[in-house]
XYZ file of C-alpha atoms in Angstrom:
765
model
C -149.803 5.692 69.423
C -150.275 4.619 73.078
C -147.725 1.884 72.993
C -145.597 3.941 70.569
C -145.655 6.816 73.679
C -144.808 3.942 76.031
C -141.534 2.725 73.970
C -140.366 5.967 73.786
C -140.597 7.312 77.261
C -138.878 3.867 78.344
C -136.273 4.429 76.019
C -136.050 7.539 78.374
C -136.825 5.774 81.315
C -133.870 3.576 80.992
C -131.140 6.456 80.124
C -132.295 8.267 83.366
C -131.500 5.362 85.502
C -128.289 4.281 83.726
C -127.236 7.810 84.715
C -128.758 7.665 88.259
C -126.576 4.274 88.783
C -123.306 6.295 87.549
C -124.018 8.706 89.928
C -124.553 6.415 92.605
C -120.719 5.065 91.859
C -119.528 7.883 91.844
C -120.975 8.898 95.229
C -119.972 5.535 96.655
C -116.337 6.230 95.356
C -116.358 9.855 97.276
C -117.756 8.293 100.477
C -114.891 5.263 100.297
C -112.528 8.092 99.930
C -113.753 10.103 102.576
C -113.592 7.106 104.990
C -110.389 6.033 103.769
C -108.689 10.071 104.133
C -110.050 10.115 107.725
C -108.850 6.772 108.904
C -105.424 7.821 107.693
C -105.733 11.126 109.188
C -106.840 9.820 112.981
C -103.749 7.181 112.362
C -100.905 9.622 111.973
C -102.649 12.499 114.324
C -100.372 11.741 117.090
C -97.357 11.227 115.269
C -97.699 14.455 113.021
C -98.551 17.044 115.994
C -95.131 17.246 117.860
C -95.298 18.300 121.374
C -93.699 20.874 122.145
C -93.848 21.666 125.837
C -90.748 23.417 126.830
C -91.357 26.891 125.445
C -94.480 29.168 124.739
C -93.426 29.466 121.316
C -93.517 25.463 121.205
C -97.373 25.379 122.949
C -98.598 27.745 120.229
C -97.181 26.104 117.642
C -98.527 22.278 118.795
C -101.927 24.291 119.435
C -101.959 25.480 115.512
C -101.723 21.891 114.422
C -103.847 20.081 116.630
C -106.739 23.011 115.409
C -105.291 22.220 111.377
C -105.677 18.294 112.269
C -108.869 18.840 113.704
C -110.198 21.303 110.872
C -109.357 18.927 108.177
C -111.209 16.040 109.920
C -114.098 18.182 109.975
C -114.146 19.304 106.764
C -113.948 15.065 105.395
C -116.932 14.729 107.839
C -118.848 17.436 106.442
C -118.423 15.746 102.709
C -118.967 12.352 104.197
C -122.420 13.081 105.652
C -122.947 15.518 102.648
C -122.363 12.385 99.965
C -124.460 10.078 102.211
C -127.402 12.438 101.933
C -126.766 12.678 97.837
C -126.625 8.877 98.039
C -129.948 8.429 99.630
C -131.688 10.813 97.062
C -130.226 8.499 94.278
C -131.307 5.313 95.651
C -134.663 6.904 96.325
C -134.797 7.578 92.545
C -132.800 4.542 91.241
C -136.174 2.179 90.589
C -138.526 4.592 90.666
C -136.969 8.525 89.269
C -140.302 9.990 88.388
C -144.126 9.889 88.176
C -145.377 12.700 86.203
C -144.126 14.654 82.851
C -145.605 18.404 82.033
C -145.259 20.184 78.567
C -145.604 23.770 78.711
C -144.518 27.280 76.695
C -143.904 30.735 78.378
C -146.058 32.987 77.350
C -145.660 34.811 74.008
C -143.163 32.261 73.289
C -143.633 29.094 70.779
C -140.557 26.624 72.423
C -141.996 23.984 74.285
C -140.224 22.979 77.458
C -140.546 19.083 79.219
C -140.103 18.891 83.148
C -140.052 15.484 84.547
C -141.001 15.199 88.235
C -140.129 12.632 90.597
C -139.083 12.688 94.687
C -135.993 14.284 94.069
C -134.140 16.431 91.756
C -131.561 14.736 89.548
C -129.506 16.674 87.351
C -126.538 15.031 84.736
C -123.102 16.138 84.384
C -123.640 19.582 82.539
C -126.107 20.744 85.065
C -129.132 20.034 82.982
C -132.251 18.496 85.227
C -133.329 15.127 84.202
C -135.680 15.151 86.770
C -137.239 17.960 89.231
C -138.141 17.378 92.864
C -141.798 17.430 93.190
C -141.651 20.791 95.939
C -139.509 22.981 93.147
C -141.301 25.880 92.088
C -141.883 24.800 88.735
C -143.266 21.394 89.707
C -146.544 22.780 91.519
C -147.744 23.095 87.791
C -148.357 19.474 87.533
C -150.786 19.756 90.377
C -152.597 21.988 89.637
C -156.454 21.116 88.195
C -156.296 22.409 84.346
C -154.215 22.282 81.102
C -153.586 25.805 79.576
C -152.832 28.639 81.534
C -151.240 28.527 84.993
C -149.341 30.814 87.307
C -146.836 29.366 89.773
C -144.598 30.914 92.272
C -141.693 31.116 91.095
C -138.714 32.704 93.354
C -138.587 35.784 91.517
C -142.687 36.126 91.954
C -145.979 34.939 90.471
C -145.040 33.570 86.798
C -147.929 32.058 84.238
C -146.905 29.464 82.020
C -149.101 27.653 79.076
C -149.397 24.101 80.436
C -149.785 21.834 77.107
C -149.266 18.280 78.499
C -149.809 16.510 81.651
C -148.481 12.609 81.869
C -148.345 10.404 84.749
C -146.423 7.333 85.125
C -146.817 4.224 87.184
C -143.219 2.900 86.867
C -142.172 -0.644 89.074
C -138.581 -1.526 89.329
C -137.480 0.585 86.488
C -139.968 -0.468 83.763
C -143.336 1.720 83.193
C -146.649 -0.299 84.208
C -149.019 2.166 82.709
C -148.606 6.018 81.203
C -151.512 8.260 80.407
C -152.422 11.540 79.859
C -155.096 13.636 81.798
C -156.553 17.073 81.703
C -156.851 17.315 85.602
C -153.939 17.686 88.352
C -153.715 13.944 89.274
C -156.016 11.647 86.655
C -158.772 9.799 88.463
C -157.245 6.505 86.853
C -153.984 7.154 88.855
C -155.556 7.873 92.244
C -158.289 5.065 92.399
C -155.229 2.773 91.471
C -153.611 3.973 94.515
C -156.768 3.894 96.944
C -157.500 0.355 96.039
C -154.532 -0.795 97.447
C -154.670 -2.450 100.724
C -153.402 -0.970 104.056
C -150.035 -1.206 105.411
C -149.378 -0.737 109.163
C -147.299 2.669 107.973
C -148.568 5.778 106.203
C -147.925 6.262 102.689
C -146.299 9.146 100.712
C -149.113 10.902 98.651
C -146.544 12.944 96.418
C -148.074 10.995 92.793
C -151.487 11.812 94.172
C -151.390 15.272 95.675
C -154.903 17.201 94.597
C -154.850 20.855 93.960
C -157.011 21.661 97.162
C -153.994 19.966 99.012
C -151.311 21.385 96.952
C -152.459 24.868 98.701
C -151.926 23.216 101.802
C -148.468 21.925 101.406
C -146.926 24.767 99.677
C -148.362 27.782 101.618
C -145.229 29.851 103.335
C -147.022 33.178 104.313
C -149.978 32.067 107.038
C -148.806 32.181 110.730
C -152.065 29.922 111.164
C -152.931 27.738 108.564
C -156.264 26.368 109.620
C -157.578 22.958 108.012
C -160.841 21.903 108.330
C -161.342 18.147 106.716
C -163.641 15.674 106.259
C -162.710 11.831 107.468
C -160.248 10.551 104.904
C -159.887 13.948 103.094
C -156.075 13.659 103.523
C -155.331 15.967 106.071
C -152.766 14.415 107.893
C -151.161 13.352 104.330
C -151.025 16.745 103.176
C -149.747 17.845 106.421
C -146.527 15.411 106.381
C -145.987 16.403 102.706
C -145.929 20.139 103.618
C -143.182 19.760 106.198
C -140.944 18.017 103.626
C -141.918 20.855 101.531
C -140.999 23.537 104.225
C -137.871 21.424 104.780
C -136.841 21.933 101.148
C -137.950 25.165 100.469
C -135.883 26.682 103.687
C -132.885 24.545 103.289
C -130.878 24.982 105.651
C -132.139 27.487 107.718
C -134.784 25.308 108.871
C -133.794 21.746 110.190
C -136.348 18.876 110.958
C -135.553 19.684 114.576
C -137.079 22.594 114.582
C -140.471 21.356 113.775
C -142.782 19.519 116.139
C -146.259 17.519 115.252
C -148.376 17.319 117.994
C -150.286 13.519 117.857
C -153.335 12.200 118.965
C -151.376 9.306 120.214
C -148.116 7.405 120.338
C -150.033 4.688 118.072
C -150.435 7.425 115.189
C -146.911 8.666 115.866
C -145.778 5.303 114.877
C -148.113 4.813 112.364
C -146.783 8.000 110.219
C -143.127 7.965 111.097
C -142.404 6.756 107.858
C -143.691 9.217 105.578
C -140.476 11.765 105.893
C -137.783 9.171 105.056
C -139.375 7.600 102.266
C -139.106 11.377 100.924
C -135.751 12.081 101.842
C -136.085 13.952 104.967
C -135.572 13.091 108.877
C -138.492 13.050 110.954
C -139.630 16.249 112.934
C -140.172 16.010 116.616
C -143.369 13.738 117.652
C -145.135 14.051 120.747
C -148.724 14.274 122.230
C -150.056 16.982 124.328
C -149.975 14.344 127.286
C -146.009 13.624 126.828
C -145.690 17.211 126.568
C -147.282 17.922 129.798
C -145.971 14.711 131.378
C -142.697 15.735 131.175
C -142.918 19.190 132.275
C -144.397 18.015 135.572
C -142.364 14.812 136.871
C -143.648 15.245 140.252
C -147.315 14.782 139.186
C -148.847 11.460 137.513
C -150.882 13.375 134.898
C -154.196 11.577 133.502
C -153.680 9.511 130.692
C -155.283 9.285 127.270
C -157.116 5.747 128.603
C -157.892 7.441 131.718
C -159.269 10.043 129.998
C -161.790 8.128 127.853
C -162.714 5.361 130.452
C -164.060 7.811 133.259
C -167.246 7.069 133.165
C -167.697 8.863 136.923
C -167.465 12.118 135.490
C -170.928 13.899 136.928
C -172.745 17.018 134.875
C -170.920 19.183 137.350
C -167.618 17.356 136.550
C -168.185 17.870 132.857
C -169.325 21.691 133.761
C -166.117 22.079 135.835
C -163.457 20.794 133.161
C -165.595 22.754 130.527
C -164.335 25.642 132.638
C -160.914 24.875 132.966
C -160.369 23.927 129.259
C -162.068 26.979 127.696
C -160.185 30.248 126.356
C -162.179 31.901 128.608
C -160.642 30.477 131.293
C -157.362 31.203 129.589
C -157.963 34.867 129.920
C -159.358 34.947 133.395
C -155.921 33.539 134.163
C -154.100 36.560 132.601
C -156.204 38.412 134.632
C -155.370 36.910 138.032
C -151.666 37.108 136.868
C -151.833 40.597 136.742
C -152.996 40.857 140.097
C -150.083 39.131 141.658
C -148.111 42.039 140.910
C -149.435 43.754 143.237
C -150.091 40.909 146.102
C -150.722 37.288 146.354
C -147.793 35.204 145.763
C -146.931 32.184 147.600
C -143.393 31.539 148.990
C -142.099 28.565 150.865
C -139.049 29.157 153.750
C -135.571 28.554 152.214
C -134.018 25.926 154.777
C -130.542 25.297 155.790
C -129.185 22.462 157.882
C -132.880 22.224 159.129
C -133.372 25.965 160.232
C -135.294 28.815 158.003
C -132.196 30.898 156.661
C -134.726 33.014 154.441
C -138.569 33.203 155.501
C -141.531 33.081 153.491
C -142.629 36.484 155.027
C -139.034 37.624 153.798
C -139.187 36.637 150.298
C -142.707 38.276 149.745
C -141.328 41.481 151.098
C -138.406 41.546 148.938
C -140.784 40.543 145.939
C -142.844 43.549 146.448
C -140.757 45.647 147.286
C -140.060 46.569 143.433
C -141.946 49.326 141.532
C -145.333 48.551 139.328
C -142.662 48.872 136.484
C -141.923 45.391 137.163
C -143.914 42.549 135.705
C -143.941 38.719 137.263
C -140.258 37.625 135.393
C -138.515 40.680 136.265
C -140.230 40.742 139.903
C -139.134 37.190 140.090
C -135.450 37.686 138.499
C -134.848 40.625 140.965
C -135.620 38.758 144.100
C -133.323 35.914 143.011
C -130.465 38.479 142.314
C -131.671 39.922 146.421
C -131.394 36.386 147.737
C -128.249 35.491 146.224
C -126.659 38.961 148.091
C -128.232 37.468 150.984
C -126.926 33.949 150.408
C -123.021 35.835 149.574
C -123.048 37.714 152.999
C -124.347 34.276 154.866
C -121.574 32.841 153.361
C -118.813 35.070 154.440
C -119.942 35.039 158.050
C -120.422 31.122 157.863
C -116.900 30.954 156.544
C -115.656 32.271 160.197
C -117.616 29.692 162.381
C -116.592 26.269 163.813
C -118.082 23.933 162.082
C -116.116 25.102 158.944
C -112.313 25.097 160.405
C -113.577 21.239 161.594
C -114.287 20.363 158.366
C -110.970 21.743 156.911
C -109.129 19.688 159.674
C -110.834 16.888 158.946
C -109.700 16.986 154.807
C -107.763 14.246 154.308
C -104.507 14.478 152.174
C -106.049 13.469 148.673
C -108.701 15.875 149.125
C -106.172 18.768 149.954
C -104.026 17.735 147.032
C -106.941 17.751 144.496
C -107.917 21.243 145.458
C -104.559 22.508 145.353
C -104.168 21.183 141.933
C -106.933 22.653 140.596
C -106.032 26.100 142.456
C -103.012 26.764 142.986
C -103.021 30.331 143.182
C -104.739 30.378 145.878
C -102.254 28.502 147.884
C -99.883 31.271 148.116
C -99.600 31.524 151.869
C -101.228 29.807 154.864
C -104.348 32.807 155.348
C -104.936 32.625 151.770
C -105.160 28.814 152.028
C -107.260 28.581 154.861
C -110.036 31.502 153.460
C -109.875 29.708 150.407
C -110.453 26.356 151.847
C -113.254 27.911 154.287
C -115.264 29.307 151.071
C -115.199 25.723 149.263
C -116.625 24.027 152.202
C -119.308 26.742 152.762
C -120.130 27.423 149.159
C -120.362 23.304 148.968
C -122.636 23.266 152.245
C -124.866 25.922 150.451
C -124.907 24.492 147.384
C -128.650 23.211 147.490
C -129.763 27.011 149.111
C -128.358 28.199 145.708
C -129.738 25.774 143.588
C -133.279 26.792 144.918
C -132.421 30.375 144.430
C -131.458 30.081 141.306
C -134.551 27.952 139.975
C -137.101 30.169 141.907
C -138.061 26.812 143.681
C -138.812 29.102 146.752
C -142.154 29.312 144.983
C -145.014 27.433 146.316
C -146.608 26.645 143.262
C -148.959 24.141 144.734
C -150.395 26.663 146.970
C -150.289 29.228 144.171
C -152.566 27.251 142.018
C -154.929 26.014 144.599
C -155.218 30.121 145.074
C -155.721 30.596 141.937
C -158.683 27.968 141.724
C -160.163 29.427 144.654
C -160.017 33.106 143.066
C -161.286 32.185 139.706
C -164.761 32.750 140.134
C -164.007 36.404 141.052
C -162.433 36.623 137.208
C -164.918 34.212 135.547
C -168.458 33.578 136.111
C -169.553 30.272 137.360
C -173.117 30.938 136.215
C -172.045 31.156 132.328
C -170.965 27.124 132.923
C -173.746 26.367 134.754
C -171.541 26.149 137.867
C -172.817 26.378 141.681
C -170.461 28.158 144.040
C -170.631 25.450 146.186
C -170.040 22.462 143.675
C -166.700 24.895 142.899
C -165.602 24.809 146.426
C -165.992 21.132 146.739
C -164.165 20.609 143.489
C -161.348 22.303 145.265
C -161.282 19.684 148.171
C -161.274 17.192 145.334
C -158.181 18.922 143.802
C -156.341 18.729 146.975
C -157.093 14.779 147.581
C -155.612 14.589 144.147
C -152.350 16.686 144.505
C -151.713 14.449 148.216
C -151.795 11.420 145.674
C -149.283 13.134 142.953
C -152.326 12.879 140.722
C -153.293 15.905 138.081
C -156.280 15.905 135.153
C -155.530 17.047 132.024
C -157.416 20.085 132.759
C -155.578 20.909 135.702
C -152.233 20.612 134.253
C -152.677 23.302 131.349
C -153.629 25.801 133.804
C -150.799 24.879 135.786
C -148.345 24.879 133.518
C -149.187 28.470 132.244
C -149.217 29.699 136.034
C -145.948 28.224 136.149
C -144.646 29.767 132.948
C -145.977 33.125 133.371
C -144.786 33.197 137.285
C -140.960 32.329 136.096
C -140.371 34.484 133.137
C -140.445 31.519 130.704
C -139.486 32.355 127.378
C -141.211 28.961 125.910
C -139.109 27.453 123.057
C -138.561 30.345 120.632
C -136.248 28.014 118.161
C -139.323 26.302 117.407
C -140.511 27.426 113.536
C -143.275 25.502 112.985
C -146.086 23.445 114.694
C -148.414 20.949 113.758
C -151.405 19.947 115.621
C -153.504 16.893 114.278
C -156.778 15.992 115.435
C -156.847 19.426 116.955
C -160.820 19.011 117.298
C -160.211 17.257 120.701
C -157.917 20.177 121.898
C -159.682 22.540 123.877
C -159.267 26.628 123.819
C -156.854 26.376 126.907
C -154.592 23.854 125.791
C -154.314 25.939 122.100
C -153.388 28.946 123.934
C -151.033 27.742 125.995
C -149.244 26.031 123.384
C -149.364 29.312 121.139
C -147.892 31.129 124.414
C -144.806 27.866 124.707
C -144.163 28.491 121.058
C -143.899 32.404 120.015
C -141.127 31.997 117.040
C -143.672 29.402 115.661
C -146.215 28.987 112.659
C -149.021 26.834 113.271
C -150.623 24.287 110.957
C -154.124 22.888 112.742
C -155.674 20.246 111.216
C -159.345 19.467 112.217
C -162.521 17.415 111.701
C -164.960 18.948 113.639
C -167.139 15.795 113.235
C -164.531 13.510 115.126
C -164.537 15.264 118.510
C -164.670 12.413 120.762
C -163.062 14.146 124.080
C -164.496 18.106 123.240
C -167.891 17.050 121.850
C -169.979 20.064 120.726
C -167.190 22.391 122.766
C -164.848 21.833 119.393
C -167.363 23.746 117.503
C -165.603 26.919 118.765
C -162.145 25.835 117.744
C -162.023 27.970 115.085
C -163.454 31.245 116.995
C -161.093 30.558 119.790
C -157.911 30.112 117.259
C -159.380 33.474 115.915
C -158.689 35.327 118.996
C -155.849 33.214 120.122
C -153.360 34.530 116.220
C -155.592 38.281 116.722
C -153.372 40.212 114.788
C -151.276 37.535 112.395
C -152.187 36.196 109.106
C -154.930 33.429 108.968
C -155.612 30.820 106.185
C -158.503 28.648 106.048
C -158.666 25.448 103.726
C -161.577 23.217 103.302
C -161.282 19.661 102.456
C -164.520 18.441 101.650
C -163.787 15.275 99.566
C -163.062 11.843 101.211
C -160.658 9.807 99.522
C -160.243 6.597 102.015
C -163.062 5.156 102.138
C -165.153 3.814 98.991
C -167.939 5.618 97.951
C -170.351 3.265 99.614
C -168.634 3.482 102.860
C -168.678 7.204 103.097
C -172.579 8.104 101.634
C -173.147 5.627 104.818
C -170.989 7.419 107.275
C -172.077 11.038 106.413
C -175.812 10.281 107.289
C -174.501 9.909 110.825
C -173.807 13.613 111.319
C -176.912 16.498 111.035
C -174.819 18.233 108.479
C -173.166 15.425 106.677
C -174.435 15.972 103.237
C -171.650 18.851 102.465
C -168.987 15.506 102.508
C -167.904 14.312 98.984
C -167.494 10.598 97.894
C -164.493 9.872 96.105
C -165.834 7.736 92.939
C -164.313 4.119 93.929
C -166.930 1.360 93.849
C -167.482 -1.223 96.490
C -170.119 -3.052 98.476
C -172.556 -2.028 100.625
C -171.830 -1.789 104.611
C -173.869 -4.705 106.178
C -175.598 -3.755 109.314
C -176.727 -6.542 111.475
C -178.779 -7.071 114.726
C -177.921 -9.930 116.931
C -180.228 -11.335 120.055
C -177.183 -12.458 122.254
C -173.611 -11.424 123.043
C -173.042 -15.448 122.010
C -174.578 -14.522 118.558
C -172.956 -11.273 118.166
C -169.615 -13.375 118.760
C -170.642 -16.054 116.336
C -171.273 -13.358 113.888
C -167.623 -11.790 114.119
C -165.854 -15.156 113.545
C -168.227 -15.414 110.281
C -167.092 -11.809 109.408
C -163.332 -12.350 110.184
C -163.416 -15.352 107.966
C -164.795 -13.305 105.275
C -162.418 -10.733 105.395
C -159.283 -12.890 104.664
C -158.437 -11.244 101.312
C -157.606 -8.359 103.752
C -154.508 -7.602 105.010
C -156.073 -5.849 108.256
C -159.248 -5.792 109.872
C -160.016 -3.950 112.973
C -162.882 -4.478 115.518
C -163.456 -1.478 117.073
C -165.096 -1.012 120.326
C -166.152 2.042 122.236
C -163.926 1.501 125.241
C -160.662 -0.665 126.179
C -162.830 -2.683 128.816
C -164.678 -3.999 125.712
C -162.008 -4.765 123.619
C -160.207 -6.893 126.104
C -163.473 -8.985 126.295
C -163.980 -9.180 123.042
C -159.969 -10.568 122.918
C -160.194 -12.792 125.079
C -163.440 -14.660 124.035
C -162.152 -14.675 120.392
C -158.634 -16.434 121.460
C -160.424 -19.069 122.909
C -162.245 -19.894 120.321
C -158.881 -19.875 118.230
C -159.451 -16.725 116.732
C -155.610 -15.330 116.439
C -156.169 -11.551 116.946
C -154.225 -8.622 118.305
C -155.458 -6.104 121.002
C -153.910 -2.928 120.855
C -154.810 -1.460 124.432
C -151.733 1.064 124.739
C -150.933 3.378 122.989
C -147.183 2.623 123.508
C -147.916 -0.479 120.647
C -146.920 -1.015 116.891
C -149.788 -1.421 114.393
C -149.364 -4.905 112.210
C -151.650 -6.464 110.284
C -153.998 -8.947 110.559
C -157.003 -8.912 112.852
C -156.716 -6.224 115.422
C -159.355 -5.539 118.227
C -158.467 -1.414 119.407
C -160.829 0.859 121.559
C -162.185 3.727 119.400
C -159.702 6.162 120.891
C -156.661 4.648 119.749
C -158.235 4.206 116.424
C -158.103 8.198 115.523
C -156.291 9.316 112.601
C -155.713 5.480 111.765
C -157.087 3.568 108.426
C -157.886 -0.101 107.855
C -158.719 -2.610 104.879
C -161.813 -3.693 106.583
C -163.906 -2.424 109.777
C -166.398 -3.842 112.390
C -167.905 -1.448 114.689
C -168.561 -3.317 118.061
C -171.898 -3.115 119.576
C -173.859 -0.319 117.981
C -176.327 -0.752 120.228
C -179.009 1.733 121.436
C -177.654 0.865 125.033
C -174.017 1.768 124.208
C -174.548 4.759 121.996
C -177.194 5.964 123.465
C -176.909 10.345 122.886
C -176.085 12.365 120.670
C -172.502 12.914 121.831
C -172.074 9.368 121.023
C -173.022 10.126 116.891
C -169.121 11.671 116.513
C -167.271 8.627 117.568
C -169.659 6.126 115.507
C -168.717 8.369 112.817
C -164.881 8.254 113.435
C -165.475 4.405 113.736
C -167.061 4.118 110.275
C -164.889 6.199 108.704
C -161.644 4.477 109.665
C -162.483 1.379 106.825
C -161.064 1.385 103.330
C -162.749 -1.375 101.463
C -165.664 -3.043 103.877
C -167.604 -2.021 106.874
C -169.663 -3.793 109.155
C -171.855 -2.770 111.610
C -172.818 -5.020 114.627
C -175.396 -4.570 117.303
C -176.696 -6.607 120.087
C -180.465 -6.169 120.317
C -181.853 -3.163 119.325
C -179.624 -0.625 116.603
C -178.706 2.952 118.148
C -181.325 5.290 116.862
C -178.121 7.259 115.079
C -178.131 5.131 112.405
C -182.305 6.014 111.959
C -181.329 8.881 109.400
C -179.292 6.366 107.042
C -181.453 5.540 104.299
C -181.873 1.804 103.883
C -180.402 1.898 100.381
C -176.968 2.775 101.279
C -176.421 -0.432 103.340
C -177.484 -4.166 103.486
C -179.234 -5.132 106.261
C -178.168 -8.779 107.712
C -180.652 -10.874 108.985
């Protein structure tokens, strides 16, 4: 019976592939035809368009012909791009047209409908769909966790059908490898097969194995904030990327990939995920880190990097508490109160200088700024101030035109300069007086160009001094005591900040406040053209950062992905994340999804890792069997190194083994020692590197969001992982492993591992 099904399905598959190949040939002919026509039009363009410049009607006729030719070229170009788009889709389908079949009936009907689901839709000449795009409304019934009555969101509204059959295929190079029927959304057999594969340097799409809870994330179109809390390896990022593809399909053509931004943990992660959308036939969205966004906005500062944040061992308890305050949502609210008071007093300005002298003093600017009534907000007040300053500039230009330096400049102009100006403005040279006045104005405006630039761009605001004023005033708006900060400590921190400014440096905590202060004073409208924001590894974002991003992208809908158990920067503050988001998105539609099942790791690795967490019992492991994690305690660095080399040799069958250290310094030393012993390792020490297969040595903060066939946690000793804040880091490292996990310690194993039952790991002597 099973073999007969496979034969029948292969026959249909052959027919579909044949039709796809014919469609590919047709698209190639269209492309070649468009390219040929474009070359002909471009070649004959100047021959066909006769230039008639002697009469007005001749000029008009020439203009019409030029526009007609350009419209023809534009049309051909559009058709060419569309043909390429369809060809790309057909190439995706050619070797693997679909992965699932669903049979269903409409309610109160005996007619059975059959659909096949693949990466993209494909219809025959009669417009009958042979393959449905996985994102099509009807395709969602495949991802529901049952047979029988299933409701999906059709264009006309909710629609219920009776699902009779779900059939899954594994197809390779046009041949059905396996075919099986399932009652669940995705049968464990297919999922197990996919999860058992070796890791790759690029993330794969998960279209064939989307789970029901992931499908809710992907197809949500009504949430202003979609908040996903998911265990490590639960498919948060994968679901989010398929969600991007779904949104591009659902809202085409009103939504483009350039209107979607993914904030990711680091550039290494950006490179890791950059293949997913192209594999689904879509262009990549904009990808950036929070550091990249803020660093781009303040080019005159050197912003604290990811490596600096993680390797800064010099932070005192007071420093940490000050950072906690600056990073908090309470601080964001306090800054808003401060900004409200700036409407009455407190703005700091710079003198506007011309030729080494004060043109408009900062006192004059302040007087103008505060002369407007209380109905003006900060942005209106700044715009009105600019208008007044431009009036003063125009008056100064008029008076300056009569100065001797201007007449001297006119006399010094050479013939070539004069001729160029005359050709550009012939009407201004009808008589001597007009000519002189125009040249004088031209020279003075040029001389005052820098002044005009300063005024129109609001560069007369002393933003550095304003920020210091804000920090000095902040205790008036927020309780230092609430954060355990003495007043004297706060004042000392201001001196340290001034010292950092002198060196052109700014911390990640300060840059967020600095940017918000600038944008509110300048009346920046942010980026209203961006429609969707995705934030991955959101547990390491602060309340202030979240509020700032929400302000900067006022028209966007947000998808926020977090695992509060993996917070390696914010630690316990991460547990305030959802509460902060509810305040930030107050009055907007918030949907929450929790993913508790971990798919990345074997059952043994997941069960071992979750005991590192105080509430890890909620995490569910997927039933993929593997070997127990191995824990070894070595008496010395030398023995640790020998043990590592042995582990590396035993991992030869795996594509990638990651040796993950707590910090970069530890990784650099280890990589050097291994290379000296002839071990070929790749040290990942900056986020701008690309992932490769083989033996990797990588610091924990660069491993976030990534996965590897095998992982070795380096120096898991009491000394290295000493306190509770290290718990989440240890959990993050262990959950990077897909198939094999080794934990190696020098001397005493960290007490963080004491809670793990002995039967869940193998202790190597």
